[in-house]
C-alpha cells in the first residue's frame, strides 16, 4: 500500500512537471534577459537561442556591446546628462552671453535634435506587438511603446530578476507615495503650472479604460487642441456656434464662460445626479472635475473667439468654417509656443532661453509625425503637484469642496483664480512621499496598469535613454529607509518598476524631480511639440494662419497675453510663484492692462 502511494506520487510529480512547462522544462525565453544593449533588437530563434539586431546602433557583437570606431570617439567626447544639466542650470554669465547671440539658436537646435532622436519615428511597438508590424503602425487606437512588453513567457514578472510576485500596490503607495507633510516644489512651480500640465496633457493622454491593452481615445496623438474642440466631429459641431468661426458660450456677469450641458448636450463626466444646468460643456469630457481645468477651458474659449474676431476683420469674405479652422491652427501654435518657452522653460530650470522656432529644424533630418507612447503617459502622472488645500482670495478651500465644484469658477472669476493659482506653490513631483490622500489611488491605478500591460523594468528604460542603470537601491535613492524598503519588496534593483522608478528616484539638487524623469520625459515632449504639422516647412508660413497677423499671434504668444487679453484686469500670472517684491505685490481689479 505504502509503495503504491509513493509510486503514485512520483507519477503525479512527473505529470505536473511536464504539463507546467511545455517542451524543455529548463528553457527560458532568452529575450527575458534583455540581452541586447544600445537599442539592439532581440529576436528569438528555435527555443534556446536569440540574435541581437544591431543595425544602425553604432555597436556590434552578440549583444550589441562593442562600439564601432566612430561610436567610440563620440562616446569619449559626449558629456554625461548630469554634466550637461549642470552646465545648463549654472553659469549665469555664460547664458547671458548665449541668450543674445546666434549660439542660442545653435544650442536650441542641439536640444531639439538630441532629445527627439531618442524617439523612434515612425513609431514601433505597442502593447500587443513586441515586434514591428503593420497593425501596430496603422492602428491609432493603441498607444505606441518605446520598449516592447516583457515577454509573456518569462519566468518572473519583470523578466528574470526580482521576486516571483511584485509588491502589493497598496503597500507601495502607502509607504512611498503618500504625503507626510506638504513639500513645495523647490523650483517655484505653482498651481497655474500644475493645472496647465493637466489641461495640456489631457488632449493626448486619454486612456481607454474600458478595454485593457494600452488603448487611447486620443487619435490625434499630439497637440491637436481636442481638449478644446472635442475628439470627434460630432462633439466639435455641438460646441461650435456656427457663426464667425466661434465656439458657443454663456455670459455670466457680462463675461464669457463655457456653455452648460442643457444648451450643448455633450457627454461630460460628473457625479451622478449633477444637474445639467451646472455641467459645463467642454471639449475634454473629464474637465468638470477641477476649477483649475474649467478656468483654462474658459481662457482658451475666450482666446478662440477673440482670434476669430481678428481674423474676421481681416477676411470679411471668409465663411464660418474657414474662420474656425484657421483659428484652431493659431490656437495650436499658441499652445506650443507657450508650452516650450514658458512651461518647459520653467520645468527645466535651464538658463538657456528656450526658443520655439520650427525653422531651426528645417535643415536637419526630422519627421513631422508623432505617436503618443504609453510610457510617456505613465511618467506624466504628476499628482504630487496637488497641494493640501486651495487658497483663493483669502478663502481656504479643502480638497473635498474643490472637486466638481462648478460654482468656484464663476464665483471668483478668471482673474482671481489665475492670481491665486499663480501664487500658490505646487508640490514637488519627485522624491516620493508627496501625494495627497485624494490622489493616492491614481498612483495605484498607474502601477496596476503597468503590470497589466507588462512595462519593462526601470533600468531597461535607463539604458534606452543612454543613462547608466542603477546598481542598487542605495544608488537609486538617498533615503535609506526607502532604499531598504524597496529592496525588501522588489528583491533586485533590476526588477524595480518604471513608474516607481521615475517618481521615487532621488531628485536633482533643487530640482522638481530626478534625472530619469527629465531625460525620459523631455524627448517624448519635444518630439511631440515639434512633430506637429504646423511646425513643418509646408505649414510654417503666414498664409496657414490667415496672414501676418495670425502668424504673429502665434510667434508672440505668452501666458500673460493669453490671460490678460481675455480678462477685465491683469492678475499676477506665471508658471512660478512670485520671485521678487514687484511680482509679489497684490493686483487689484483697478489695475489697467
Ligand atoms: C485633484 C487633482 C487630480 C485628480 C483628482 C486626478 C485624478 C485622476 C484620475 C482619477 C485619473 C485616472 C487614472 C488613470 O488614468 O490612471 C487621472 C489620470 C491622469 N492624471 Fe490626474 N488627477 C489630478 C491632477 C492631475 C495633475 C495636476 C496632473 C498633471 C500632469 C495629472 C495627470 C494625469 C495624467 C497624465 C493622467 C492619465 C490620463 C489618461 O491616461 O487618460 N493629474 N487623474
Ligand atoms: C550576452 O548577454 C547574455 C544575457 O545577458 C549573457 O549571458 C552573455 O554572456 C552575453 N554575451 C556576450 C558575448 O557578451
Ligand atoms: C537667459 O535666459 C534665462 C532663461 O530665460 C534667464 O534666466 C537668463 O537671465 C537670461 N539671460 C539674459 C541675459 O537674458
Ligand atoms: C485596432 O485594434 C483593436 C484591437 O484589436 C480593434 O478592436 C480596432 O478595431 C482596431 N482599429 C482599427 C482602426 O483597425
Ligand atoms: C464650492 O465652493 C464654495 C466656495 O468655496 C463652497 O462654499 C461650497 O460649499 C462648495 N460646494 C461644494 C458642493 O463643495
mmCIF file with all atom_site columns, C-alpha atoms in Angstrom, residues 24-35 42-51 149-156 159-160 454:
data_model
loop_
_atom_site.group_PDB
_atom_site.id
_atom_site.type_symbol
_atom_site.label_atom_id
_atom_site.label_alt_id
_atom_site.label_comp_id
_atom_site.label_asym_id
_atom_site.label_entity_id
_atom_site.label_seq_id
_atom_site.pdbx_PDB_ins_code
_atom_site.Cartn_x
_atom_site.Cartn_y
_atom_site.Cartn_z
_atom_site.occupancy
_atom_site.B_iso_or_equiv
_atom_site.pdbx_formal_charge
_atom_site.auth_seq_id
_atom_site.auth_comp_id
_atom_site.auth_asym_id
_atom_site.auth_atom_id
_atom_site.pdbx_PDB_model_num
ATOM 1  C CA . UNK A 1 24  ? 12.035 21.505 -22.371 1.00 0.00 ? 24  UNK A CA 1
ATOM 2  C CA . UNK A 1 25  ? 11.465 22.220 -18.689 1.00 0.00 ? 25  UNK A CA 1
ATOM 3  C CA . UNK A 1 26  ? 14.501 24.477 -18.320 1.00 0.00 ? 26  UNK A CA 1
ATOM 4  C CA . UNK A 1 27  ? 14.289 26.638 -21.401 1.00 0.00 ? 27  UNK A CA 1
ATOM 5  C CA . UNK A 1 28  ? 13.773 30.295 -20.676 1.00 0.00 ? 28  UNK A CA 1
ATOM 6  C CA . UNK A 1 29  ? 12.999 32.688 -23.487 1.00 0.00 ? 29  UNK A CA 1
ATOM 7  C CA . UNK A 1 30  ? 16.458 34.260 -23.901 1.00 0.00 ? 30  UNK A CA 1
ATOM 8  C CA . UNK A 1 31  ? 14.933 37.677 -24.606 1.00 0.00 ? 31  UNK A CA 1
ATOM 9  C CA . UNK A 1 32  ? 13.707 37.683 -20.977 1.00 0.00 ? 32  UNK A CA 1
ATOM 10 C CA . UNK A 1 33  ? 17.326 38.529 -20.034 1.00 0.00 ? 33  UNK A CA 1
ATOM 11 C CA . UNK A 1 34  ? 17.129 41.702 -22.151 1.00 0.00 ? 34  UNK A CA 1
ATOM 12 C CA . UNK A 1 35  ? 20.477 40.750 -23.675 1.00 0.00 ? 35  UNK A CA 1
ATOM 13 C CA . UNK A 1 42  ? 16.219 40.795 -29.561 1.00 0.00 ? 42  UNK A CA 1
ATOM 14 C CA . UNK A 1 43  ? 14.930 38.127 -31.965 1.00 0.00 ? 43  UNK A CA 1
ATOM 15 C CA . UNK A 1 44  ? 14.332 34.620 -30.720 1.00 0.00 ? 44  UNK A CA 1
ATOM 16 C CA . UNK A 1 45  ? 15.404 31.626 -32.836 1.00 0.00 ? 45  UNK A CA 1
ATOM 17 C CA . UNK A 1 46  ? 14.402 27.980 -32.131 1.00 0.00 ? 46  UNK A CA 1
ATOM 18 C CA . UNK A 1 47  ? 13.834 27.580 -28.398 1.00 0.00 ? 47  UNK A CA 1
ATOM 19 C CA . UNK A 1 48  ? 17.162 28.473 -26.803 1.00 0.00 ? 48  UNK A CA 1
ATOM 20 C CA . UNK A 1 49  ? 18.839 30.996 -28.977 1.00 0.00 ? 49  UNK A CA 1
ATOM 21 C CA . UNK A 1 50  ? 18.452 34.621 -29.898 1.00 0.00 ? 50  UNK A CA 1
ATOM 22 C CA . UNK A 1 51  ? 20.151 37.177 -32.085 1.00 0.00 ? 51  UNK A CA 1
ATOM 23 C CA . UNK A 1 149 ? 6.341  44.495 -23.319 1.00 0.00 ? 149 UNK A CA 1
ATOM 24 C CA . UNK A 1 150 ? 8.057  41.945 -21.057 1.00 0.00 ? 150 UNK A CA 1
ATOM 25 C CA . UNK A 1 151 ? 7.605  38.678 -22.997 1.00 0.00 ? 151 UNK A CA 1
ATOM 26 C CA . UNK A 1 152 ? 4.632  36.713 -21.681 1.00 0.00 ? 152 UNK A CA 1
ATOM 27 C CA . UNK A 1 153 ? 6.624  33.528 -21.142 1.00 0.00 ? 153 UNK A CA 1
ATOM 28 C CA . UNK A 1 154 ? 9.296  34.926 -18.816 1.00 0.00 ? 154 UNK A CA 1
ATOM 29 C CA . UNK A 1 155 ? 9.846  33.084 -15.548 1.00 0.00 ? 155 UNK A CA 1
ATOM 30 C CA . UNK A 1 156 ? 9.405  36.206 -13.426 1.00 0.00 ? 156 UNK A CA 1
ATOM 31 C CA . UNK A 1 159 ? 11.897 39.045 -16.778 1.00 0.00 ? 159 UNK A CA 1
ATOM 32 C CA . UNK A 1 160 ? 14.494 37.048 -14.928 1.00 0.00 ? 160 UNK A CA 1
ATOM 33 C CA . UNK A 1 454 ? 3.888  44.389 -18.861 1.00 0.00 ? 454 UNK A CA 1
#
